[in-house]
Amino acid sequence: MKSYYILALSCAAAEALADFRSECAALSTSFIHENTDVLISEYVPAGTNLTFPELAATTCDEFVVTLADMCRLKLNHSTSSTSRVIMEVFLPTDWKLNGRRFLMTGNSGLGGCISYSDLVFGAKLGFATVGHDNGHTGATGLPFLNRPEVIKDFAWRALYEAGRVGRAAVNFFYTGGNIRKSYYMGCSTGGRQGMKAAQDFPEEYDGIISAAPAIRSAGLSAITTKTHLIFGKPGSPSHLTLEQWARVHRMVAEQCDWIDGVLDGVLEDPMKCQPRPEALLCKSGQSWGSHQCLSLPQVKAIREFYQPMYGNGGKFLFPRMQPLTHEFLGFLINYGGTPSKFPEHWYRYALFSNPDWSISSDFNLDVVDKDLEDQYGLETYNTDLSYQKGNRTKVLLYHGLTDGLISSENSYEYYNDVSRTMGLTSKEMDEFFRFFPIPGLDHCFTGNGAWYVGGPVQFETPGFLALDPSDSALMSMVKWVEDGVAPDILKGRKIVDGVVVSEKNHCKYPKQNIYKGSGDPNLASNWKCNSELV
Ligand SMILES: *[C@@H]1O[C@H](CO)[C@@H](O)[C@H](O)[C@H]1NC(C)=O
Ligand SMILES: *[C@@H]1O[C@H](CO)[C@@H](O)[C@H](O)[C@H]1NC(C)=O
Ligand SMILES: *[C@@H]1O[C@H](CO)[C@@H](O)[C@H](O)[C@H]1NC(C)=O
């Protein structure tokens, strides 16, 4: 009797899978949507190594190993007569059993790469998950040259349209009931895209996770450029080698690590730290070689690094780099001697449409004024979130406090700007907008502290699959939207070589984490969030 039932059940399951597979394959002709071509529709079992040989000449991921049985749908959607967005839609077999959720993912840097690890993890958790290339393929700004429609896609439209087409595809594919809730998650440029949705089209999402957002983009490009210029090329008087940056890092730790009561190389609140680089100044006759000290031009450059940037007429452009940052990343991408691609390609191809434009010969503060005109909507610094609040869309913002590329102080300022613009206390903002500073998180992933929070682009971390996803940033957002249980903390973990070595419950701003004074600081239980001052 029993074995008969099992046989019948497995026959039914096999039949359901056969149906799923054939409906998936049929999408190539059955899914009809305006301005949209189906490029691929195929059934892909969990554990498949999906490869993208067409991306070989780019810096985008060339393969990803899937974690769910799913239908893969790849689409080409025209956003105008001269632009298009390439999309991937991962449709897991167990979608209906997992809350009928939709998840949109973000891009990074100059866009152009689909964040496949986010898609794979979203599908594993049962979300119908979408990624898109932000209107152009590859992580350079060259496709912007003389193509305003492509720039518009990068600023907001690719996200907007990929969301609408993606939702249509999901609702078409799964018969007998539509998407119940829609989510977004992205970091860096992806964080900016999330804030763009929150500011301009919140109706599209129920919950948005925005990490380390590249908002206030003109100021960010300006300060990134300034940082490159103040340190110059290797050999220039103010340039620092990577070794010298490591010394600066130790100096800041010596000056500030004590403030939070724990000497762990992590600052709970870098705002309280005012580094004094003069501590490393060489006396006459001394040198780096002889005394590991720094020259006057180097010391002055470091001082400027920890100052905000102002533009023409004294206009505030961007906050300072937070102290005890991830200098290695900053060095690699920004101040090692070549200008960062983000501002240079943006200025060169989008702002000036001039392939010969360069930061070293053409940058001045008028460039920033032109950028601030915000012709394409990249700025993403609207501090009136009334639409978002009106639509009951939730935003969870977090930012790593050792982010070497985008100063976390920008996120504090945005939060407080919203508070002033809307005339709301932090308690009132809690209803729709929560901000979590994450000590010891670098730019989006890795770091010295409990950096892993289960958010965008963190899902390539070895060992993360062993963790219960229920306290991830993603599922915390789901609980907020679907059960009304809003997150008061974000669970953070430090993962080294696939092993969790410390944990911390990161407090919601403006609360702060206080060490209780005794016990292992690697245990979350030895810390507490202070009482909130509203
Ligand atoms: C997936 O395939 C690519 C291309 O053949 C290969 O480079 C990569 O190592 C493979 N990854 C795994 C995990 O098998
Ligand atoms: C996408 O569609 C556009 C416009 O129809 C076309 O020019 C382009 O070649 C297509 N791209 C791909 C990868 O199919
Ligand atoms: C919801 O958001 C849309 C934009 O997506 C906006 O037009 C509309 O006014 C908002 N609704 C409310 C009640 O604020």
Coordinates of C-alpha atoms and ligand atoms in Angstrom, one line a residue:
M1 CA 0.0 0.0 0.0
K2 CA 2.6 2.4 1.2
S3 CA 5.0 1.8 -1.8
Y4 CA 2.0 2.2 -4.1
Y5 CA 1.5 5.8 -2.8
I6 CA 5.2 6.6 -3.1
L7 CA 5.2 5.3 -6.6
A8 CA 2.1 7.4 -7.5
L9 CA 3.6 10.4 -5.8
S10 CA 6.9 10.1 -7.6
C11 CA 5.1 9.6 -10.9
A12 CA 3.1 12.8 -10.2
A13 CA 6.3 14.6 -9.4
A14 CA 8.0 13.3 -12.6
E15 CA 5.0 14.4 -14.6
A16 CA 5.0 17.9 -13.0
L17 CA 8.7 18.2 -13.8
A18 CA 8.1 17.1 -17.4
D19 CA 5.4 19.8 -17.7
F20 CA 7.7 22.4 -16.1
R21 CA 10.4 21.5 -18.5
S22 CA 8.2 21.7 -21.6
E23 CA 6.5 24.9 -20.5
C24 CA 10.0 26.4 -19.9
A25 CA 11.2 25.4 -23.4
A26 CA 8.0 26.7 -24.9
L27 CA 8.6 30.2 -23.6
S28 CA 10.8 30.9 -26.6
T29 CA 7.6 31.1 -28.6
S30 CA 4.8 31.5 -26.0
F31 CA 6.2 34.5 -24.1
I32 CA 5.3 37.5 -26.2
H33 CA 6.1 40.9 -24.8
E34 CA 6.4 44.3 -26.5
N35 CA 10.0 45.0 -27.8
T36 CA 11.3 41.8 -26.3
D37 CA 13.0 38.8 -27.8
V38 CA 13.6 35.5 -26.1
L39 CA 17.3 34.5 -26.4
I40 CA 17.3 31.4 -24.3
S41 CA 14.6 29.4 -22.5
E42 CA 15.9 26.1 -21.0
Y43 CA 15.4 23.9 -18.0
V44 CA 18.6 24.0 -15.8
P45 CA 18.9 21.5 -12.8
A46 CA 20.7 22.5 -9.6
G47 CA 24.5 22.1 -9.8
T48 CA 24.8 23.1 -13.5
N49 CA 27.8 25.1 -14.5
L50 CA 26.3 27.8 -16.6
T51 CA 28.9 29.4 -18.9
F52 CA 28.9 32.7 -20.7
P53 CA 31.6 32.4 -23.4
E54 CA 30.3 35.6 -25.0
L55 CA 31.6 37.5 -22.0
A56 CA 35.2 36.3 -22.4
A57 CA 36.5 39.8 -23.5
T58 CA 34.9 41.5 -20.5
T59 CA 35.5 41.5 -16.8
C60 CA 32.1 40.0 -16.1
D61 CA 31.6 36.6 -14.6
E62 CA 32.1 33.9 -17.2
F63 CA 30.3 31.1 -15.4
V64 CA 28.2 30.4 -12.4
V65 CA 27.1 27.1 -10.7
T66 CA 23.4 27.0 -10.1
L67 CA 21.8 26.0 -6.8
A68 CA 18.1 25.4 -7.8
D69 CA 16.2 23.4 -10.3
M70 CA 14.8 26.1 -12.5
C71 CA 13.8 27.5 -15.9
R72 CA 16.3 29.9 -17.3
L73 CA 14.9 32.7 -19.5
K74 CA 17.2 35.1 -21.2
L75 CA 15.7 38.1 -22.9
N76 CA 16.6 41.1 -25.0
H77 CA 14.4 44.0 -24.4
S78 CA 14.6 47.3 -26.5
T79 CA 14.4 50.3 -24.2
S80 CA 14.4 52.7 -27.2
S81 CA 15.2 52.5 -30.9
T82 CA 19.0 52.7 -30.1
S83 CA 19.3 50.9 -26.8
R84 CA 18.4 47.5 -25.2
V85 CA 18.8 45.6 -22.0
I86 CA 19.8 42.0 -21.8
M87 CA 18.0 40.2 -18.9
E88 CA 18.2 36.8 -17.2
V89 CA 15.1 35.5 -15.4
F90 CA 15.7 32.5 -13.1
L91 CA 12.4 30.7 -12.4
P92 CA 12.8 28.0 -9.7
T93 CA 10.5 24.9 -9.7
D94 CA 9.5 25.5 -6.0
W95 CA 8.3 29.2 -6.5
K96 CA 4.7 28.6 -5.5
L97 CA 5.8 26.9 -2.3
N98 CA 8.0 29.8 -1.4
G99 CA 5.7 32.8 -1.1
R100 CA 5.5 33.7 -4.9
R101 CA 8.3 36.3 -4.5
F102 CA 10.0 38.4 -7.1
L103 CA 13.6 39.5 -6.7
M104 CA 15.4 42.1 -8.8
T105 CA 19.2 42.3 -8.5
G106 CA 21.6 45.2 -9.1
N107 CA 24.8 46.0 -11.0
S108 CA 28.2 47.4 -9.9
G109 CA 30.6 50.1 -11.1
L110 CA 29.9 51.2 -14.6
G111 CA 27.3 48.5 -14.9
G112 CA 27.2 46.0 -17.7
C113 CA 27.6 42.8 -15.7
I114 CA 24.8 40.6 -14.4
S115 CA 25.3 39.7 -10.7
Y116 CA 24.9 36.0 -11.3
S117 CA 25.7 34.9 -7.7
D118 CA 22.8 37.0 -6.5
L119 CA 20.5 35.3 -9.1
V120 CA 21.7 31.9 -8.1
F121 CA 21.1 32.5 -4.4
G122 CA 17.7 34.2 -4.9
A123 CA 16.6 31.2 -7.0
K124 CA 17.8 28.8 -4.3
L125 CA 15.6 30.6 -1.8
G126 CA 12.7 30.2 -4.2
F127 CA 12.5 33.8 -5.5
A128 CA 11.9 34.3 -9.2
T129 CA 15.0 36.3 -9.7
V130 CA 16.0 38.8 -12.4
G131 CA 19.3 40.3 -13.3
H132 CA 20.1 42.6 -16.2
D133 CA 23.2 44.2 -17.8
N134 CA 22.1 47.8 -17.2
G135 CA 21.9 48.6 -20.9
H136 CA 25.3 47.6 -22.0
T137 CA 27.7 44.7 -21.8
G138 CA 30.9 44.9 -19.9
A139 CA 32.3 47.1 -17.1
T140 CA 33.6 50.0 -19.1
G141 CA 32.0 53.4 -20.1
L142 CA 32.8 53.1 -23.7
P143 CA 29.2 52.2 -24.7
F144 CA 28.1 55.6 -23.4
L145 CA 29.9 57.5 -26.2
N146 CA 27.4 59.5 -28.1
R147 CA 24.6 57.2 -27.0
P148 CA 22.3 59.2 -24.6
E149 CA 19.8 56.4 -24.5
V150 CA 22.4 54.0 -23.2
I151 CA 23.3 56.5 -20.5
K152 CA 19.7 56.8 -19.6
D153 CA 19.4 53.1 -19.2
F154 CA 22.5 53.1 -16.9
A155 CA 21.0 55.9 -14.7
W156 CA 17.6 54.3 -14.2
R157 CA 15.7 53.0 -17.2
A158 CA 17.3 49.5 -17.6
L159 CA 16.3 48.7 -14.0
Y160 CA 12.8 50.1 -14.4
E161 CA 12.1 48.3 -17.7
A162 CA 13.8 45.0 -16.7
G163 CA 11.6 45.0 -13.6
R164 CA 8.4 45.4 -15.6
V165 CA 9.3 42.8 -18.3
G166 CA 10.6 40.5 -15.6
R167 CA 7.4 40.6 -13.7
A168 CA 5.4 40.0 -16.8
A169 CA 7.5 36.9 -17.6
V170 CA 7.1 35.5 -14.1
N171 CA 3.4 36.0 -14.0
F172 CA 3.1 34.5 -17.5
F173 CA 5.2 31.4 -16.7
Y174 CA 3.6 30.3 -13.4
T175 CA 0.0 29.7 -14.0
G176 CA -2.7 30.1 -11.4
G177 CA -1.6 33.1 -9.3
N178 CA 0.6 36.1 -9.7
I179 CA 3.6 37.5 -7.8
R180 CA 2.7 38.4 -4.2
K181 CA 5.7 40.5 -3.2
S182 CA 8.5 42.2 -5.0
Y183 CA 12.0 42.8 -3.7
Y184 CA 15.2 44.5 -4.8
M185 CA 18.8 44.1 -3.6
G186 CA 22.0 45.7 -4.8
C187 CA 25.3 47.1 -3.6
S188 CA 27.4 50.1 -4.8
T189 CA 25.9 51.0 -8.2
G190 CA 23.3 48.4 -7.3
G191 CA 22.7 50.3 -4.0
R192 CA 22.2 53.5 -6.0
Q193 CA 19.8 51.7 -8.3
G194 CA 17.8 50.6 -5.2
M195 CA 17.6 54.2 -3.9
K196 CA 16.6 55.3 -7.4
A197 CA 13.7 52.9 -7.2
A198 CA 12.8 54.2 -3.7
Q199 CA 13.0 57.8 -4.8
D200 CA 11.3 57.6 -8.2
F201 CA 9.3 54.4 -8.7
P202 CA 8.7 52.8 -5.3
E203 CA 5.4 51.4 -6.5
E204 CA 7.4 48.6 -8.3
Y205 CA 8.8 47.2 -5.0
D206 CA 7.6 46.2 -1.5
G207 CA 11.1 45.9 -0.1
I208 CA 14.4 47.4 -1.2
I209 CA 17.9 46.5 0.2
S210 CA 20.4 49.2 -0.7
A211 CA 24.0 48.6 0.3
A212 CA 26.9 51.1 0.0
P213 CA 24.9 53.1 -2.5
A214 CA 26.8 55.3 -5.0
I215 CA 24.3 58.1 -4.4
R216 CA 25.2 61.8 -4.7
S217 CA 27.1 60.6 -7.8
A218 CA 28.6 63.9 -8.9
G219 CA 30.2 64.4 -5.5
L220 CA 31.4 60.8 -5.4
S221 CA 33.0 61.1 -8.8
A222 CA 34.6 64.4 -7.7
I223 CA 36.1 63.1 -4.5
T224 CA 37.2 59.9 -6.2
T225 CA 39.0 62.1 -8.7
K226 CA 40.4 64.4 -6.1
T227 CA 41.8 61.4 -4.1
H228 CA 43.7 60.2 -7.2
L229 CA 45.0 63.7 -7.9
I230 CA 46.2 64.4 -4.3
F231 CA 48.3 61.2 -4.2
G232 CA 49.4 61.3 -7.8
K233 CA 51.5 58.8 -9.6
P234 CA 54.2 56.6 -8.1
G235 CA 57.2 58.8 -7.6
S236 CA 55.3 62.0 -7.1
P237 CA 56.1 63.7 -3.7
S238 CA 52.7 63.0 -2.1
H239 CA 52.3 59.4 -3.4
L240 CA 52.2 56.6 -0.9
T241 CA 53.2 53.0 -1.6
L242 CA 50.9 50.2 -0.5
E243 CA 53.4 49.5 2.4
Q244 CA 53.1 53.1 3.5
W245 CA 49.3 52.8 3.4
A246 CA 49.6 49.8 5.7
R247 CA 51.5 52.0 8.1
V248 CA 48.9 54.7 7.9
H249 CA 46.3 52.1 8.7
R250 CA 48.2 51.0 11.8
M251 CA 48.6 54.7 12.8
V252 CA 44.8 55.3 12.7
A253 CA 44.3 52.1 14.7
E254 CA 46.8 53.3 17.3
Q255 CA 45.0 56.6 17.5
C256 CA 41.4 55.4 17.5
D257 CA 40.8 51.7 18.1
W258 CA 40.5 52.3 21.8
I259 CA 37.5 54.6 21.5
D260 CA 34.9 51.7 21.4
G261 CA 36.6 49.9 24.3
V262 CA 37.9 46.9 22.2
L263 CA 41.2 46.7 20.5
D264 CA 40.2 44.6 17.5
G265 CA 41.2 46.7 14.6
V266 CA 37.5 47.7 14.0
L267 CA 36.0 51.1 14.8
E268 CA 32.3 50.9 15.9
D269 CA 32.0 54.6 15.1
P270 CA 34.7 56.0 12.7
M271 CA 32.9 59.4 13.0
K272 CA 34.5 59.7 16.4
C273 CA 38.0 59.4 14.9
Q274 CA 40.1 62.4 13.8
P275 CA 43.3 60.9 12.5
R276 CA 46.5 62.9 13.0
P277 CA 49.0 61.9 10.3
E278 CA 51.6 64.3 11.7
A279 CA 52.4 61.4 14.0
L280 CA 54.3 59.8 11.1
L281 CA 56.1 62.9 9.9
C282 CA 59.9 62.4 9.3
K283 CA 62.3 64.6 11.2
S284 CA 65.1 66.1 9.1
G285 CA 67.5 63.5 8.0
Q286 CA 65.0 60.7 8.4
S287 CA 63.2 58.8 5.6
W288 CA 60.8 55.9 5.0
G289 CA 63.8 53.7 4.4
S290 CA 65.5 54.6 7.7
H291 CA 62.6 55.3 10.0
Q292 CA 59.3 54.3 8.4
C293 CA 58.2 57.9 8.5
L294 CA 56.4 60.0 5.9
S295 CA 57.4 63.3 4.1
L296 CA 55.5 66.6 4.6
P297 CA 53.7 66.3 1.2
Q298 CA 52.5 62.8 2.1
V299 CA 51.3 63.9 5.5
K300 CA 49.4 66.9 3.9
A301 CA 47.8 64.5 1.4
I302 CA 46.6 62.2 4.1
R303 CA 45.1 65.1 6.0
E304 CA 43.2 66.1 2.9
F305 CA 42.1 62.5 2.4
Y306 CA 40.3 62.8 5.7
Q307 CA 38.5 66.1 4.8
P308 CA 35.2 66.6 3.0
M309 CA 35.4 68.0 -0.5
Y310 CA 34.0 71.4 -1.5
G311 CA 33.4 72.8 -5.0
N312 CA 33.0 76.1 -6.7
G313 CA 31.6 78.8 -4.3
G314 CA 32.3 76.6 -1.3
K315 CA 29.5 74.2 -2.2
F316 CA 29.7 70.9 -0.2
L317 CA 30.3 68.0 -2.6
F318 CA 31.0 64.9 -0.5
P319 CA 32.0 63.8 3.0
R320 CA 35.5 62.7 3.9
M321 CA 36.7 59.1 3.7
Q322 CA 36.0 57.4 7.0
P323 CA 39.1 56.6 9.0
L324 CA 40.5 53.1 9.2
T325 CA 39.2 52.3 5.8
H326 CA 40.2 49.4 3.5
E327 CA 43.2 51.3 2.0
F328 CA 44.2 48.3 0.0
L329 CA 41.1 48.4 -2.1
G330 CA 41.3 52.2 -2.4
F331 CA 44.9 51.8 -3.6
L332 CA 44.0 49.1 -6.1
I333 CA 41.2 51.1 -7.7
N334 CA 41.8 54.7 -7.0
Y335 CA 45.0 56.1 -5.5
G336 CA 47.6 53.5 -6.7
G337 CA 48.6 55.8 -9.6
T338 CA 45.9 55.4 -12.2
P339 CA 42.6 57.2 -12.0
S340 CA 39.6 55.1 -11.1
K341 CA 37.6 54.1 -14.2
F342 CA 34.3 55.1 -12.6
P343 CA 34.7 58.9 -12.7
E344 CA 37.1 58.9 -15.7
H345 CA 34.9 56.9 -18.1
W346 CA 31.8 58.7 -16.8
Y347 CA 33.3 62.1 -17.5
R348 CA 35.0 61.1 -20.8
Y349 CA 32.2 59.1 -22.5
A350 CA 29.0 60.3 -20.9
L351 CA 29.6 63.9 -19.7
F352 CA 31.9 65.2 -22.5
S353 CA 31.5 62.6 -25.3
N354 CA 35.2 63.0 -25.9
P355 CA 37.4 59.9 -26.0
D356 CA 40.5 62.1 -25.5
W357 CA 39.2 63.6 -22.2
S358 CA 41.3 62.7 -19.2
I359 CA 41.4 63.4 -15.5
S360 CA 45.1 64.3 -15.5
S361 CA 44.7 67.1 -18.1
D362 CA 41.1 68.1 -18.1
F363 CA 39.6 67.9 -14.6
N364 CA 38.6 71.0 -12.6
L365 CA 35.7 72.1 -10.5
D366 CA 33.7 73.3 -13.5
V367 CA 33.5 69.7 -14.5
V368 CA 31.8 68.9 -11.3
D369 CA 29.3 71.8 -11.8
K370 CA 28.4 70.3 -15.2
D371 CA 28.0 66.9 -13.6
L372 CA 25.7 68.4 -10.9
E373 CA 23.3 69.5 -13.7
D374 CA 22.4 65.8 -13.6
Q375 CA 21.3 65.5 -17.2
Y376 CA 20.5 61.8 -17.0
G377 CA 19.3 61.3 -13.4
L378 CA 22.5 59.6 -12.1
E379 CA 22.7 61.8 -9.0
T380 CA 20.0 59.8 -7.0
Y381 CA 20.0 62.2 -4.1
N382 CA 16.3 63.1 -3.7
T383 CA 15.8 63.4 0.0
D384 CA 12.0 63.5 -0.1
L385 CA 10.9 59.9 0.1
S386 CA 7.1 60.7 0.3
Y387 CA 6.3 58.5 -2.7
Q388 CA 8.1 55.6 -1.0
K389 CA 6.4 56.2 2.3
G390 CA 3.0 56.6 0.5
N391 CA 3.5 53.3 -1.2
R392 CA 4.5 51.5 2.0
T393 CA 7.7 50.4 0.4
K394 CA 10.4 49.4 2.9
V395 CA 14.0 50.4 2.5
L396 CA 16.9 48.7 4.4
L397 CA 20.1 50.7 3.8
Y398 CA 23.4 49.4 5.1
H399 CA 27.0 50.6 4.5
G400 CA 30.3 49.1 5.5
L401 CA 32.3 51.4 7.8
T402 CA 35.6 50.4 6.2
D403 CA 34.4 50.9 2.6
G404 CA 37.5 52.0 0.7
L405 CA 35.6 53.3 -2.4
I406 CA 32.4 55.1 -1.2
S407 CA 32.7 56.8 2.2
S408 CA 30.0 55.5 4.6
E409 CA 29.6 59.0 5.9
N410 CA 27.6 59.7 2.7
S411 CA 24.9 57.2 3.9
Y412 CA 24.7 58.8 7.4
E413 CA 24.2 62.1 5.7
Y414 CA 21.6 60.9 3.3
Y415 CA 19.6 59.4 6.2
N416 CA 19.8 62.6 8.1
D417 CA 19.0 64.7 5.1
V418 CA 15.8 62.6 4.6
S419 CA 15.0 63.2 8.3
R420 CA 15.3 67.0 7.8
T421 CA 13.5 67.2 4.5
M422 CA 10.5 65.1 5.7
G423 CA 10.6 66.5 9.2
L424 CA 10.6 63.0 10.7
T425 CA 12.3 61.6 13.8
S426 CA 14.2 58.3 13.4
K427 CA 11.3 56.5 15.1
E428 CA 9.0 57.9 12.5
M429 CA 11.4 56.9 9.7
D430 CA 11.6 53.4 11.1
E431 CA 8.2 52.7 9.5
F432 CA 9.7 52.8 6.0
F433 CA 13.5 53.5 6.1
R434 CA 16.1 51.8 8.3
F435 CA 19.8 52.3 8.2
F436 CA 22.5 49.9 9.5
P437 CA 26.1 51.0 9.7
I438 CA 28.2 47.8 9.5
P439 CA 31.6 48.2 11.3
G440 CA 34.4 46.1 9.7
L441 CA 32.6 45.6 6.3
D442 CA 34.6 46.8 3.3
H443 CA 33.0 47.7 0.0
C444 CA 30.0 45.3 -0.3
F445 CA 31.9 42.2 1.0
T446 CA 34.8 41.0 3.1
G447 CA 36.4 42.9 6.0
N448 CA 37.9 42.8 9.4
G449 CA 34.6 42.8 11.3
A450 CA 31.4 40.8 11.3
W451 CA 30.9 41.8 7.7
Y452 CA 28.7 39.0 6.3
V453 CA 25.1 40.1 6.6
G454 CA 23.5 38.0 3.8
G455 CA 23.1 40.9 1.4
P456 CA 23.8 41.6 -2.3
V457 CA 27.0 40.2 -3.8
Q458 CA 27.9 38.4 -0.6
F459 CA 26.8 35.1 -1.9
E460 CA 30.1 33.9 -3.4
T461 CA 31.6 33.6 0.1
P462 CA 32.9 30.1 0.8
G463 CA 31.0 28.7 3.7
F464 CA 27.9 30.8 3.5
L465 CA 25.7 27.9 2.4
A466 CA 26.2 26.4 5.8
L467 CA 24.5 29.4 7.4
D468 CA 20.7 29.6 8.1
P469 CA 19.5 32.2 5.6
S470 CA 16.6 33.2 7.9
D471 CA 18.5 36.0 9.5
S472 CA 20.1 37.3 6.3
A473 CA 19.4 40.9 5.2
L474 CA 17.3 39.5 2.4
M475 CA 15.1 37.3 4.6
S476 CA 14.9 40.0 7.3
M477 CA 13.4 42.3 4.6
V478 CA 10.9 39.5 3.7
K479 CA 9.9 39.3 7.4
W480 CA 9.4 43.1 7.5
V481 CA 7.3 43.2 4.4
E482 CA 5.3 40.0 4.9
D483 CA 5.0 39.6 8.6
G484 CA 5.4 43.2 9.8
V485 CA 8.4 42.2 11.8
A486 CA 10.9 45.0 11.2
P487 CA 14.6 44.4 11.8
D488 CA 16.1 46.1 14.8
I489 CA 19.5 44.5 14.2
L490 CA 21.3 43.0 11.3
K491 CA 23.1 39.8 12.1
G492 CA 26.8 40.0 11.1
R493 CA 29.4 37.3 10.9
K494 CA 33.0 37.3 10.1
I495 CA 33.8 34.4 7.8
V496 CA 37.4 33.4 7.2
D497 CA 38.2 30.5 4.9
G498 CA 34.6 29.3 5.1
V499 CA 34.4 29.4 8.9
V500 CA 32.5 31.8 11.1
V501 CA 35.0 33.3 13.5
S502 CA 33.0 36.1 15.2
E503 CA 29.4 37.4 15.3
K504 CA 27.8 40.7 16.1
N505 CA 24.3 42.1 16.0
H506 CA 24.7 45.4 14.1
C507 CA 22.5 48.1 15.6
K508 CA 20.1 50.3 13.7
Y509 CA 21.2 53.9 13.4
P510 CA 21.2 56.1 15.5
K511 CA 21.8 53.3 18.1
Q512 CA 25.3 52.1 18.6
N513 CA 26.9 48.9 19.7
I514 CA 28.4 49.1 23.1
Y515 CA 30.9 46.5 24.4
K516 CA 29.6 45.3 27.8
G517 CA 33.1 45.5 29.2
S518 CA 33.9 41.8 29.7
G519 CA 33.8 38.6 27.8
D520 CA 34.9 37.5 24.3
P521 CA 34.2 40.5 21.9
N522 CA 33.8 37.9 19.1
L523 CA 30.5 36.9 20.7
A524 CA 27.5 39.0 19.9
S525 CA 26.1 38.5 23.4
N526 CA 28.9 40.6 24.9
W527 CA 27.7 43.7 23.0
K528 CA 24.4 45.6 23.3
C529 CA 22.7 48.4 21.4
N530 CA 22.5 51.6 23.4
S531 CA 19.1 53.3 24.0
E532 CA 18.0 55.3 21.0
L533 CA 18.0 59.0 21.1
V534 CA 15.4 60.3 18.7
Ligands
LIG1 C1 32.6 26.0 -15.3 O1 33.0 26.1 -16.6 C2 34.0 27.0 -16.9 C3 34.3 27.1 -18.4 O2 34.5 25.8 -18.9 C4 35.3 26.6 -16.1 O3 36.3 27.6 -16.4 C5 35.0 26.6 -14.7 O4 36.1 26.1 -13.9 C6 33.8 25.6 -14.4 N1 33.5 25.8 -13.0 C7 33.2 24.7 -12.2 C8 32.9 25.0 -10.8 O5 33.1 23.6 -12.7
LIG2 C1 19.1 42.9 -28.9 O1 18.2 43.6 -29.8 C2 18.8 44.7 -30.4 C3 17.6 45.5 -31.1 O2 16.7 44.7 -31.7 C4 19.8 44.2 -31.4 O3 20.4 45.2 -32.1 C5 20.8 43.4 -30.7 O4 21.7 42.8 -31.5 C6 20.2 42.3 -29.8 N1 21.2 41.7 -28.9 C7 21.3 40.4 -28.7 C8 22.4 40.0 -27.8 O5 20.5 39.6 -29.2
LIG3 C1 3.5 55.6 -5.2 O1 4.7 55.8 -6.1 C2 4.4 56.3 -7.4 C3 5.6 56.2 -8.2 O2 6.0 54.9 -8.3 C4 3.8 57.7 -7.2 O3 3.4 58.2 -8.5 C5 2.6 57.7 -6.3 O4 2.2 59.0 -6.1 C6 3.0 57.0 -5.0 N1 1.8 56.9 -4.2 C7 1.6 57.5 -3.0 C8 0.3 57.2 -2.3 O5 2.5 58.2 -2.5

